[in-house]
Structures are given as C-alpha cells and as structure tokens.
Coordinates of C-alpha atoms and ligand atoms in Angstrom, one line a residue:
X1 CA 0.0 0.0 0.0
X2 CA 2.3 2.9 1.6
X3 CA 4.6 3.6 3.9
X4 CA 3.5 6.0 6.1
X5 CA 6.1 7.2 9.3
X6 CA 5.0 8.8 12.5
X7 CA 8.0 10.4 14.0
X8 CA 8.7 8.8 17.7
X9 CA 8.3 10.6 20.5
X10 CA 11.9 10.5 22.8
X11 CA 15.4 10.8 21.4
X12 CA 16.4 9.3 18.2
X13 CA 20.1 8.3 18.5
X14 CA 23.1 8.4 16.4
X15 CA 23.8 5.4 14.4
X16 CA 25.5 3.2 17.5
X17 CA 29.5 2.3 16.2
X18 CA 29.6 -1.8 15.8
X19 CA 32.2 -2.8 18.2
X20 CA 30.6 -6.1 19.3
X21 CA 31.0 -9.1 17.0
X22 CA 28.4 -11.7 17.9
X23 CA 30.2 -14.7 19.2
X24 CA 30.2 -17.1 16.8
X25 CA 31.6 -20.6 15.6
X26 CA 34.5 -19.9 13.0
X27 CA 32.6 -21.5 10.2
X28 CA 29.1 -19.5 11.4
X29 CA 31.3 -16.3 10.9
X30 CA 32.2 -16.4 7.4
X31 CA 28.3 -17.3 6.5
X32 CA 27.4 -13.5 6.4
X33 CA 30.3 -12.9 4.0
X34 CA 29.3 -15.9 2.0
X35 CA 25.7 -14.7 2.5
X36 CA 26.4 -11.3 1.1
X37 CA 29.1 -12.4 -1.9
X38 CA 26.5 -14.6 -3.5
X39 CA 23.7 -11.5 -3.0
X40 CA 26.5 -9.2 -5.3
X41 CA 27.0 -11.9 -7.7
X42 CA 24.9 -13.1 -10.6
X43 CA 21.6 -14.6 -9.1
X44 CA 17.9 -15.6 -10.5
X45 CA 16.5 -12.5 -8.8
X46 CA 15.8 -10.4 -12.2
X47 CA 14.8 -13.3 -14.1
X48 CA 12.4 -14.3 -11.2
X49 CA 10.9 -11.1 -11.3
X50 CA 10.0 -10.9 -15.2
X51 CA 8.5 -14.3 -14.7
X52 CA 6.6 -12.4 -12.1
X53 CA 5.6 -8.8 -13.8
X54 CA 6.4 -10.1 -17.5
X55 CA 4.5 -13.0 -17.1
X56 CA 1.5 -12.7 -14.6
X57 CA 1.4 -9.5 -14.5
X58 CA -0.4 -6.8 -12.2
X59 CA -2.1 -8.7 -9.5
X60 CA -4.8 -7.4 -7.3
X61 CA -6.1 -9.7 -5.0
X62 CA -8.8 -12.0 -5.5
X63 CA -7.7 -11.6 -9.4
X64 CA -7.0 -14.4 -11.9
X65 CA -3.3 -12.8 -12.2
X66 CA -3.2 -13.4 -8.1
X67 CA -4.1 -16.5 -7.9
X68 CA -1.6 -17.0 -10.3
X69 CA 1.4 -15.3 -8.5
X70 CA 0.8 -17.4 -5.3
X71 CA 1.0 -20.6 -7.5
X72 CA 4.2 -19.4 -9.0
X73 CA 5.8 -18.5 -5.5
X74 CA 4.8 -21.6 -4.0
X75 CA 6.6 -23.9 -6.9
X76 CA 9.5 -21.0 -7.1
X77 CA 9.8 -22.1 -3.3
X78 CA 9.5 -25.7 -4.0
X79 CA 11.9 -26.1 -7.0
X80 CA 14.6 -24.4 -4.7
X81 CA 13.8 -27.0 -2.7
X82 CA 12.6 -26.1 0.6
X83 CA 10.8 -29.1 2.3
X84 CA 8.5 -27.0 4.6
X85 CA 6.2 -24.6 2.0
X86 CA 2.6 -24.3 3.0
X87 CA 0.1 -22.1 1.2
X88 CA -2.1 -20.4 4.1
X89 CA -5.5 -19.3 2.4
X90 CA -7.8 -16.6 4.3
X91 CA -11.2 -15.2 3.7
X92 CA -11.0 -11.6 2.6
X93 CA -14.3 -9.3 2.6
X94 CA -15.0 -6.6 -0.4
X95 CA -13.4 -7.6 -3.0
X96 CA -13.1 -5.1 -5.5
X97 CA -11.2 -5.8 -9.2
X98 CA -11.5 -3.3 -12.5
X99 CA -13.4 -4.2 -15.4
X100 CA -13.8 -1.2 -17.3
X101 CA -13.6 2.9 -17.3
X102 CA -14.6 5.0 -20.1
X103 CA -15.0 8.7 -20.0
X104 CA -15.9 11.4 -22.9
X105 CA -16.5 15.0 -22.6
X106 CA -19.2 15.8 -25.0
X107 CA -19.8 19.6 -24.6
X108 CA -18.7 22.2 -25.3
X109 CA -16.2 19.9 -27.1
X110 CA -16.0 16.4 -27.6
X111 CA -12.8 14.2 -26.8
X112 CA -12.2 11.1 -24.9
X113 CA -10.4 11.7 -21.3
X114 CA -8.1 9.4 -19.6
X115 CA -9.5 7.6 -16.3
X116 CA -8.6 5.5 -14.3
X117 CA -11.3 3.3 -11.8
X118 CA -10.5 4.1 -8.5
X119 CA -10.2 0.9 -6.2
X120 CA -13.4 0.5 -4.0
X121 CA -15.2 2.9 -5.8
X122 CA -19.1 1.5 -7.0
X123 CA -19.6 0.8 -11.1
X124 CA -22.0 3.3 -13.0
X125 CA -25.3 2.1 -13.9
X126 CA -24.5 2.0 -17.6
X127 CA -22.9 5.0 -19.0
X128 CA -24.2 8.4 -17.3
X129 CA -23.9 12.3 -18.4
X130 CA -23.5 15.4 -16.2
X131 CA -22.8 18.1 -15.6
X132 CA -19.0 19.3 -14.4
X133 CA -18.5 20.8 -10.8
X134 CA -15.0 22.4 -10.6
X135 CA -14.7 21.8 -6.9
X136 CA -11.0 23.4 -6.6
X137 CA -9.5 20.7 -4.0
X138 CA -12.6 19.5 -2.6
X139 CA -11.7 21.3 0.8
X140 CA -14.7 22.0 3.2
X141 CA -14.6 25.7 2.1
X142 CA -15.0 24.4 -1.7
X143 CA -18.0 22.3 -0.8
X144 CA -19.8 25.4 1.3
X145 CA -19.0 27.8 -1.5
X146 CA -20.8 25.6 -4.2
X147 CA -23.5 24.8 -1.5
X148 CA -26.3 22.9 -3.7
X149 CA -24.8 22.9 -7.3
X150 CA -23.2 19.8 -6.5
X151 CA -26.3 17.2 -6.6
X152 CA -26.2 15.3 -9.7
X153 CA -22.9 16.5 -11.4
X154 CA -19.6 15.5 -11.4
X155 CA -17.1 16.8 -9.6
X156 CA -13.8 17.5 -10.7
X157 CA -11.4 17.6 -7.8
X158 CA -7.5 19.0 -8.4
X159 CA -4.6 18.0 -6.8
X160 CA -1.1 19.0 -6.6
X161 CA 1.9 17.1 -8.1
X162 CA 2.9 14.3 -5.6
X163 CA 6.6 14.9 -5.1
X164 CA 7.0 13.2 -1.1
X165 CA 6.1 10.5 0.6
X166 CA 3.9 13.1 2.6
X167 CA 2.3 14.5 -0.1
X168 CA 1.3 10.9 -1.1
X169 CA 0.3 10.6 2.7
X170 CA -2.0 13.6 1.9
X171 CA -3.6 12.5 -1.2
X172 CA -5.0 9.1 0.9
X173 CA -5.9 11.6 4.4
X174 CA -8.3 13.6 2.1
X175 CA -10.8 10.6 1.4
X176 CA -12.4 10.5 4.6
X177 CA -13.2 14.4 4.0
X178 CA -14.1 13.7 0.1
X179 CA -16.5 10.6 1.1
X180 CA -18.0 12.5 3.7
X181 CA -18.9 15.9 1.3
X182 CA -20.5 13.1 -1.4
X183 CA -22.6 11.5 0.5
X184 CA -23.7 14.7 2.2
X185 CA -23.9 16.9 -1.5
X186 CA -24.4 14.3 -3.8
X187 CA -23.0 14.6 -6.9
X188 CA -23.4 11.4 -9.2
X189 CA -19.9 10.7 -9.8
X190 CA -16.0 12.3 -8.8
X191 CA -12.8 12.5 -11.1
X192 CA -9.7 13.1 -9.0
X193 CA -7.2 14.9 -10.8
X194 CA -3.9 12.5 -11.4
X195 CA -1.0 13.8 -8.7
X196 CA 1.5 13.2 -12.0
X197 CA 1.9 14.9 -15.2
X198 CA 1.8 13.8 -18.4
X199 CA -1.4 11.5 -18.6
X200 CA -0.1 9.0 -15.9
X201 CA -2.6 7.0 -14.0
X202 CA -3.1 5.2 -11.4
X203 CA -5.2 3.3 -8.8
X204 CA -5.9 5.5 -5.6
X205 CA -8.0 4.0 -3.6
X206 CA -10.7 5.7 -2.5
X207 CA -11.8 3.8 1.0
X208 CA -9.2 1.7 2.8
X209 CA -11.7 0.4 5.3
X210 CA -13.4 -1.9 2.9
X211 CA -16.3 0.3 2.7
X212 CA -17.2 0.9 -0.7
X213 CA -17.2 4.7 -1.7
X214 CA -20.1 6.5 -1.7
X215 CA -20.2 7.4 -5.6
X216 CA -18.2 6.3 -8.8
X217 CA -14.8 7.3 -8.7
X218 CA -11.7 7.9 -11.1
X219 CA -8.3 9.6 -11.7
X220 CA -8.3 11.5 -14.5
X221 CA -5.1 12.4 -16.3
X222 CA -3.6 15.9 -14.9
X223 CA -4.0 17.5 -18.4
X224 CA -7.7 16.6 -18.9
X225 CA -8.2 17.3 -15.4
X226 CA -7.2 20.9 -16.3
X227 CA -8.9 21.0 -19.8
X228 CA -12.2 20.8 -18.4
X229 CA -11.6 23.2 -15.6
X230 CA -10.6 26.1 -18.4
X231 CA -13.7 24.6 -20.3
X232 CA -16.0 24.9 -17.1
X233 CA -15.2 28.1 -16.3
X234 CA -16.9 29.5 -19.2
X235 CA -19.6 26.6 -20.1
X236 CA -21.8 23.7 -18.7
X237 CA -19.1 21.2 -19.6
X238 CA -20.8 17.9 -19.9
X239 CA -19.0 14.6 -19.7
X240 CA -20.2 10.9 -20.0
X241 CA -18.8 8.3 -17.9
X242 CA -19.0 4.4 -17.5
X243 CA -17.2 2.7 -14.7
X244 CA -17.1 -1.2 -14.4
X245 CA -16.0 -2.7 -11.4
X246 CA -16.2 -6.7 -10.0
X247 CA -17.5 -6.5 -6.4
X248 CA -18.1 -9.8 -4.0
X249 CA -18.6 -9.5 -0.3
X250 CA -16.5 -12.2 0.6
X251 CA -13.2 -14.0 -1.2
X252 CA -10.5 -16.1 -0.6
X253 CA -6.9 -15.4 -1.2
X254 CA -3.8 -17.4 0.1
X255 CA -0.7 -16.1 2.3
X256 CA 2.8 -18.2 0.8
X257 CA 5.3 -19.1 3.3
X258 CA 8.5 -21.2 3.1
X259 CA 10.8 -22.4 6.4
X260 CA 14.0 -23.4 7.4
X261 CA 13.6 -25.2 9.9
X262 CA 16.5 -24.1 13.2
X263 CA 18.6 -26.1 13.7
X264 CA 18.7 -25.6 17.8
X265 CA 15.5 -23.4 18.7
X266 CA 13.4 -24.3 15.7
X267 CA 10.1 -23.1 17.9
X268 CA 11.9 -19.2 17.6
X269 CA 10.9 -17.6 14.3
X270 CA 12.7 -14.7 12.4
X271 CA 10.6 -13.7 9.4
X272 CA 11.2 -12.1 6.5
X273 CA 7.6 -10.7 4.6
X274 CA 7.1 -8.6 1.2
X275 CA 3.8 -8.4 -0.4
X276 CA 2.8 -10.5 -3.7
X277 CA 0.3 -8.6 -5.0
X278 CA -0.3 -5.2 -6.5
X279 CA -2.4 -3.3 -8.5
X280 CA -3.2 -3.9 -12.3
X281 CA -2.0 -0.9 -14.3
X282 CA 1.7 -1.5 -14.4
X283 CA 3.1 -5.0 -13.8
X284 CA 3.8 -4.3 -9.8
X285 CA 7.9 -4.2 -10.3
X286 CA 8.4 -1.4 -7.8
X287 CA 5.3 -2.5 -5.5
X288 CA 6.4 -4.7 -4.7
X289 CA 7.6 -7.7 -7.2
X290 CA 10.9 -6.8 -7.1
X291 CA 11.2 -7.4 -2.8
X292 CA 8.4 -10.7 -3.5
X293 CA 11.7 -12.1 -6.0
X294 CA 14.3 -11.3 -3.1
X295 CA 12.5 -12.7 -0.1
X296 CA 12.4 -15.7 -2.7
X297 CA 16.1 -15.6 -4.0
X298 CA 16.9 -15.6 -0.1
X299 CA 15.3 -18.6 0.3
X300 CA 17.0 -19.8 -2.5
X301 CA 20.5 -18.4 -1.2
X302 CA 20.1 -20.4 2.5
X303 CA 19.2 -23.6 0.9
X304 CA 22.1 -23.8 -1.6
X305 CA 24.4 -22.4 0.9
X306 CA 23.6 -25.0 3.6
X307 CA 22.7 -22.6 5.9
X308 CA 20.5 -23.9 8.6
X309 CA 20.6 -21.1 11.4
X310 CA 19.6 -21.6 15.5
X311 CA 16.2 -20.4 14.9
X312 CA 14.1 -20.7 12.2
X313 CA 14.0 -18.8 8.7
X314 CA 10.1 -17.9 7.6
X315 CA 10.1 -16.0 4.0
X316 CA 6.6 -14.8 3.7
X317 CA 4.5 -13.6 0.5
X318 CA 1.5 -11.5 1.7
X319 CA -1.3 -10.7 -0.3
X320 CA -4.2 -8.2 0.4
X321 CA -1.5 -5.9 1.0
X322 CA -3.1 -3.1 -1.4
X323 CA -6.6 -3.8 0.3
X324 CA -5.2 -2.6 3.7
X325 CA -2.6 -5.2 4.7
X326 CA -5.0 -8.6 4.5
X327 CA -2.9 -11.4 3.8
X328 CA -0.8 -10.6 7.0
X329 CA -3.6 -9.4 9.4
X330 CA -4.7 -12.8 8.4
X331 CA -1.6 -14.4 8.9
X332 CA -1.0 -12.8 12.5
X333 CA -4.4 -13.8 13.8
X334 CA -3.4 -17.5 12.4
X335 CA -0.3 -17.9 14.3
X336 CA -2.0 -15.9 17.3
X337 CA -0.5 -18.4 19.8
X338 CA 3.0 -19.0 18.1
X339 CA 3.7 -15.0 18.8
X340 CA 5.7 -15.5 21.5
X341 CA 8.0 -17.1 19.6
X342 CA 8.4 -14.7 16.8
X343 CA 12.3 -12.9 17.4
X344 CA 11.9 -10.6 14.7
X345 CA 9.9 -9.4 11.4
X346 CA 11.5 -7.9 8.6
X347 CA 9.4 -6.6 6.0
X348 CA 10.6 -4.7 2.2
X349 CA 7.9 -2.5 0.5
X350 CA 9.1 0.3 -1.0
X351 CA 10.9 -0.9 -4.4
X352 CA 14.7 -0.9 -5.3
X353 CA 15.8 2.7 -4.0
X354 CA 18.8 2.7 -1.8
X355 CA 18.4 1.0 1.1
X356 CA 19.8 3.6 4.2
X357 CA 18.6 1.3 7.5
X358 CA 15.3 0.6 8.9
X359 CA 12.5 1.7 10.5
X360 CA 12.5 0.6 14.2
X361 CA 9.2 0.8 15.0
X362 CA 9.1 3.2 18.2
X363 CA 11.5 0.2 19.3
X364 CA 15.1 2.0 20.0
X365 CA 16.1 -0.9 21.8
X366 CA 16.0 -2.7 18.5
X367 CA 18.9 -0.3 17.5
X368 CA 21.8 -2.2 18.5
X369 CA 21.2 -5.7 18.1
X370 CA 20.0 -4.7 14.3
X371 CA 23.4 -2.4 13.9
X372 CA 25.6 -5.5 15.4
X373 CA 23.6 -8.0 13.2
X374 CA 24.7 -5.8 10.6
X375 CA 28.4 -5.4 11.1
X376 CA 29.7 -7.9 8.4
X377 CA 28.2 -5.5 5.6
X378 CA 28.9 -2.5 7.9
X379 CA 30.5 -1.0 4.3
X380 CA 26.5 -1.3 2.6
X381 CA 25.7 1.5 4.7
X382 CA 22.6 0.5 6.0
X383 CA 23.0 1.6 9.1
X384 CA 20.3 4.9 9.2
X385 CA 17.3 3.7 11.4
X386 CA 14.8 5.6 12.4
X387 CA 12.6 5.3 15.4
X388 CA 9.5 6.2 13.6
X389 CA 6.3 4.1 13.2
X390 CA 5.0 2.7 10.3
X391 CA 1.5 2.0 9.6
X392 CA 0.7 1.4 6.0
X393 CA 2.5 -2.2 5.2
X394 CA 2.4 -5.8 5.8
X395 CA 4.6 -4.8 9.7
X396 CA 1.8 -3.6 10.9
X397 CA -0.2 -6.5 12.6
X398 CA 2.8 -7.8 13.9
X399 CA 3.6 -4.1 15.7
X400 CA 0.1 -4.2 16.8
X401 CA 0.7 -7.7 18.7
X402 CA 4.0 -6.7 20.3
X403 CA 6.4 -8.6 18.2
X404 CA 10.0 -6.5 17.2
X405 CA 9.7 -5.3 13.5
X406 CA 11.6 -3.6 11.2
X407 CA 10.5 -2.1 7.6
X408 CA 13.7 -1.5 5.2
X409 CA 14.2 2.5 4.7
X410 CA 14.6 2.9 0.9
X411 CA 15.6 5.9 -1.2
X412 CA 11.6 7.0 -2.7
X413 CA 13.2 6.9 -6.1
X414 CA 12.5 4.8 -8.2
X415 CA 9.4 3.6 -6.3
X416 CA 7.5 7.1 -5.5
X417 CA 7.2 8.4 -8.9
X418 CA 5.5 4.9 -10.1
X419 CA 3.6 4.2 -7.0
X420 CA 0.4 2.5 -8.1
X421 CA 0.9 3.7 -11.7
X422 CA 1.3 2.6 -15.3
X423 CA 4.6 2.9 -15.4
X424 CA 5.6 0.6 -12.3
X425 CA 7.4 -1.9 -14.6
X426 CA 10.4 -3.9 -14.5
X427 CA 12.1 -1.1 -16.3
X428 CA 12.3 1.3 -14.0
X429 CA 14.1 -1.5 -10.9
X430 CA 17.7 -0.2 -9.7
X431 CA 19.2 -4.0 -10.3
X432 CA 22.6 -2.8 -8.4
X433 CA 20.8 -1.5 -5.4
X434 CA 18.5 -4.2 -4.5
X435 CA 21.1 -6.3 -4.8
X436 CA 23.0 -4.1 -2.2
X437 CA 19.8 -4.1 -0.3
X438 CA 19.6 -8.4 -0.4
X439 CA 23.2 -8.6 0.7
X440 CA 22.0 -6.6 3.6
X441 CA 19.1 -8.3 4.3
X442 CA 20.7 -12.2 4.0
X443 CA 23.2 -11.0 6.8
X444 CA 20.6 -8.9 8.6
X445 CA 18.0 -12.8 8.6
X446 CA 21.1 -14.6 9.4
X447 CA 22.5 -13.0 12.4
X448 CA 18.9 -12.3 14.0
X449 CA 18.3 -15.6 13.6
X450 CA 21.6 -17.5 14.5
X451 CA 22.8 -15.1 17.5
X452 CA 22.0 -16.9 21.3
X453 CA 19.9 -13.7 22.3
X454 CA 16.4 -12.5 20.8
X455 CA 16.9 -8.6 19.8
X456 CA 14.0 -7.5 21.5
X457 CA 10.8 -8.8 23.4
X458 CA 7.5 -9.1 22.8
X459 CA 5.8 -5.9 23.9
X460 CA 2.9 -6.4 26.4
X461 CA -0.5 -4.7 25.0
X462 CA 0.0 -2.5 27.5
X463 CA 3.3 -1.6 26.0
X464 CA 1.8 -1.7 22.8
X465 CA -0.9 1.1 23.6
X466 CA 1.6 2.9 25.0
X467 CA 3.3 3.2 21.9
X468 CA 0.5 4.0 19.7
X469 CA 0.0 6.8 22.6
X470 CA 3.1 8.5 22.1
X471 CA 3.5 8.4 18.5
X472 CA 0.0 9.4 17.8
X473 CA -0.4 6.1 15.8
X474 CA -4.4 6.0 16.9
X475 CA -5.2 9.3 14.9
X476 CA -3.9 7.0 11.7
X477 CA -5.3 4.1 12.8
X478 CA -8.4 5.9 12.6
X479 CA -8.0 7.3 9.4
X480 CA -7.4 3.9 7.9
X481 CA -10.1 2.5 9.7
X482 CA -8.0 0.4 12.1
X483 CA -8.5 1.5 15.7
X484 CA -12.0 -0.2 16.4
X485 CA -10.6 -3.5 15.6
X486 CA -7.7 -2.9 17.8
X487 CA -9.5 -1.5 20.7
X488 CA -12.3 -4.7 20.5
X489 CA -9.0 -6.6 20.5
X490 CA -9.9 -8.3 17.2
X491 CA -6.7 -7.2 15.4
X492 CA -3.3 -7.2 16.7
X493 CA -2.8 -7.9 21.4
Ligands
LIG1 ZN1 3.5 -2.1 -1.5

C-alpha cells in the first residue's frame, strides 16, 4: 500500500558504532560474507521477477493474475527446494477488481479523457452524463462555497503534483473528508485529478476500510483534469462516464510461506515478509515484485548455501497488502498463539531505492542488536534507522501484537514516482541497489536468527498502547479504519 512514518516521540540516537562481534563458531562467521558475496554476484533474482511482472502481470487480490502469483511462489519455493512450504488461504471481505472505465466529454467539445477506476469505488449504472462541478481541491470551504450545485454533477477535484512521501500521505488523508462531502452533497460521480503529469494514471484507492465509496470514482489524467476546468469556467461542460468494477462481499486469497527449519530453537521464528500482489495498471515491479523475487532468491540463497541457522527462517508472501494489509492481518491472527516465539519481522515494501537502514518501529532498543547484526556488511551502509512508526504495510499487525519489527528505509526513487501507476514496470528497478539491499538483508535474517539472544521482546499490550499513545499512531489508525478493531482486541494484542 504505503509507507506512512510517525516520527517517535523521545530521542532518536546516532547510528551506534559496531564494536561487538556476535560470538560465533569460525565457520558461522564467514556465512554472512558468504551470504552477502552470493547477493552481489549473478543470481535468478531479475529473471524471477519478469516471470513475475512479465508473465502474470499486475495482481490485485482476488484476481486471476493473483491466484496466479501465489502458485508461481509456491513452486518457485519448492523447485529451490525447501521441504517445509505451505500455502495459508484466508477469507478476505469486499473484493473489488476493475473491469472497465470510459469517459468522454461531450460539450462544449468532444474528446475522450483518460481515467482510471478508483479501487473500492461503486460501477455506473450503464454509461451516465452530467454536468461538471470544478470543486478546486474539494476542501470543506470548496464544498460550502458551491453549497447545492453539486447534486447530480460531477465533480472535478484537483490535486497538486505528488513529489514526497507526505504528499502521497495527503492524497490518501483527504478521502475521509471527500467521502463525507459526497454522500452529504451528492453529486453522481468524482474524477480526481492525477497527482502526476503527463497522462499518468493510477489506482488511488478511495476507501481503505473496505467500505465501498459512496459514488463512482476515477483519476483522471492531470491534463484533462485541467482542460475541463478552463472549459468549465466559461460553459456547462458535460461529460459521459461508465465505470465497471467486479465486487463480491467475501473472497478467498492465500498467504505463501516457506521455512527453514533451526537447527537448535526451531520453535523461535525470524521472518522475512514482502507483499505479492499489486495493483493492475503496471506490472507491480516497484510494489512490490521486485522485494516478493528477493524474499524468494533468499530462500534460494540459504538452501544452496547449507545454511540452517539456530532459529528458524520464515520467508513470507502476503497478499491483500493493497486492500489494507490482509494477507498478514490474516496471517497474524493464524499464528496468534506461536507470537511469542516470533524474534523478529522484517518486511521490504518500498521498491529498489537505496536502502539507508530501517525503521524501528518506536523500538530504540531494536537499534543495536539490528546495527551488530549488521556489522559484516557495515561497508552497505545500511546503518540509518529511524525510530519512527510505520503503519501502511504488511509490519503492521505484527507491531500491533507486540512482536520486534523492522520495515527497510529505501531511497523513494525509483518507487515514488511509479507508485500504483502505469509505469511501475520492471524497467524502472535499480538492479545494483537491490542487490545491495539483499546482501544486507541475507546478513541482517542470518545474524537475527543465529545469535543466542532474541533482539528484543515481545511488547505487552500494554506496551503496545503505550506506543501508539506517544506516537499518535491512533489518529492514523483511525483514518485507515483500524483502531476499532484494535480497541475490541480483534486485530493485533
Ligand atoms: Zn507495497
């Protein structure tokens, strides 16, 4: 989905210096060196991945494509030869996958317009016509000032070009205020101008509390966005629209997740997670293919290597992600009792870009053991956590329940400019830096699982509310409709 970051409240501290080596056997020491030389040399990670995007294609869950991808990772897991690979399904509610989305303005000029459906929004009844409302950027103010104009049009809704990960954070904090204005003004439909120039499109959805939106809804291409606002200013602009969309209440969709068994406390479980699916309109390279290929290629890496740490290895493929983190909310509440166990959970969702260090979660104490863990590849740099919360991918249940995560901090480009779009294709993945960024995470997997001490414990819920407290986590747990499930205790302690 995203990657939203709360900034901790308390001190964030320097990078510590690595001074400690974990004690290790001789032979256990070179395995992060051997870990990380086979990461920089040639390995099937790319080819993996245009199987993945190439071949199957953009993947929203419950699709054909989907189904697909899991059946791929699970025989990609097998044919490396892991004995322990289980395919977890789970029910999934509102399932929501494009058909179709047609638009045409029709006076005072006639030309077809580049949408996009937005994910959750409802289908048109066949193909309707209004009237355009130029509802500047849908603000409050903008809603007052147009007072009863709105009912049965359109409304055209700008946006400014997404440059940051906060102005991407803005763009999904503006539908609560959006759905609310609909349902109070009704218009008939809303076209939300594209945050990227140059006809790109992409899915944005527009509820991520699997509550269908209250009207049809698309993105419409920045340039006809502004077309019909110079056209409206003057005329009745009138625009025909026809949205498609598959809808069930209720789906199934399946979790894939390989193990290595440890070879001394195989009951302890470190866990490495990236999400398989994505949306449809690019081939899901960035978001998040090309982090599904290296949780698999690590898997692949450990097997031929012979490496069989202390605790055991899980390498997870989520889906559901897109829908608001499904596949491992599911997950979580599956292994409920086996939480105890979990060490750590280390989860990649934010493409090829640089990898700088990690986010810890509002956990400082995970600081050192992750920087130690990290001291054979101390040159890769990946030393820059942060203490900042993240709520937005596949760490999120786990943080809810207590259980030490980290998310990888990655440079936004390439992913940002791509996110959800068109253009997320293989084409655009930094090949040199995500194999930088699998070197770091091999050595990163193998120390947290191999070293005699856990890095952290398992918060208490206590602990966990705490948390949310001081980093004002609840205000976005509310906005992504998560904080009456955690207070009824049915997601996460
Ligand atoms: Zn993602």
């Amino acid at each position: 989905m995203m990657g939203i970051a709360r900034r901790a409240v308390g001190r964030i501290l320097p990078p510590a210096a690595c001074l400690l080596l974990p004690l290790l056997s001789l032979s256990a020491e070179d395995v992060p060196h051997r870990l990380a030389a086979r990461a920089h040399a040639d390995t099937p990670l790319m080819t993996d991945l245009r199987e993945l995007c190439d071949g199957i294609g953009g993947r929203p869950t419950g699709s054909v494509a989907c189904d697909r991808a899991i059946e791929w990772a699970a025989k990609k897991f097998r044919d490396i030869g892991i004995q322990n690979v289980s395919v977890e399904p789970f029910a999934a509610q509102s399932m929501w996958l494009p058909v179709s989305a047609e638009a045409n303005a029709v006076s005072p000029a006639a030309f077809n317009i580049r949408i996009a459906a937005a994910p959750m929004s409802p289908s048109t009844k066949g193909t309707i016509e209004a009237r355009i409302i130029d509802a500047g950027e849908g603000t409050l103010a903008d809603f007052a000032r147009l007072g009863g104009t709105v009912r049965g049009a359109i409304l055209l809704i700008h946006s400014t070009e997404m440059k940051t990960f906060d102005d991407l954070f803005a763009e999904y904090m503006r539908n609560a205020v959006l759905n609310d204005a609909v349902r109070k003004h009704q218009p008939v439909a809303m076209l939300l101008e594209s945050t990227r120039p140059r006809g790109l499109l992409y899915r944005h959805p527009i509820s991520l509390d699997l509550n269908y939106g209250p009207v049809p809804t698309a993105i419409i291409s920045r340039e006809h966005a502004e077309r019909l606002a110079r056209l409206a200013e003057k005329d009745e602009v009138r625009v025909r629209l026809a949205i498609t969309n598959k809808t069930a209440p209720s789906y199934e969709s399946k979790n894939v997740i390989a193990e290595i068994r440890g070879r001394e406390k195989p009951d302890e479980i470190v866990l490495i997670g990236a999400h398989l699916d994505s949306w449809d309109l690019g081939t899901g390279a960035e978001d998040n293919g090309v982090n599904a290929a290296l949780v698999i290629d690590l898997a692949r890496a450990f097997h031929d290597l012979g490496i069989v740490p202390r605790r055991t290895v899980r390498f997870a493929l989520f889906t559901g992600e897109e829908q608001g983190m499904l596949g491992s909310q599911a997950y979580v509440a599956r292994h409920k009792s086996e939480l105890d166990k979990f060490a750590a959970v280390v989860i990649f969702d934010t493409g090829s870009g640089h990898l700088s260090g990690f986010y810890l979660n509002g956990r400082d104490e995970l600081r050192k053991p992750v920087n130690d863990a990290l001291a054979a590849v101390e040159g890769l740099r990946a030393t820059g956590h942060v203490t900042d919360v993240l709520d937005g991918t596949d760490n999120f249940d786990f943080m809810i329940s207590g259980v030490p995560n980290l998310v990888g901090i990655q440079d936004p480009i390439p992913y940002l400019p791509d996110y959800h779009a068109e253009s997320d294709t293989i084409d655009r993945v930094n090949q040199r830096e995500e194999k930088i960024t699998e070197a770091v995470a091999a050595v990163l997997m193998w120390s947290l699982a191999e070293n005699p001490d856990r890095p952290a414990k398992r918060q208490t819920r206590a602990e966990v509310e705490k948390l949310i407290t001081d980093t004002k986590l609840d205000e976005q747990m509310k906005a992504l409709g998560q904080w009456e499930d955690f207070k009824a205790g049915k997601r996460g302690w």
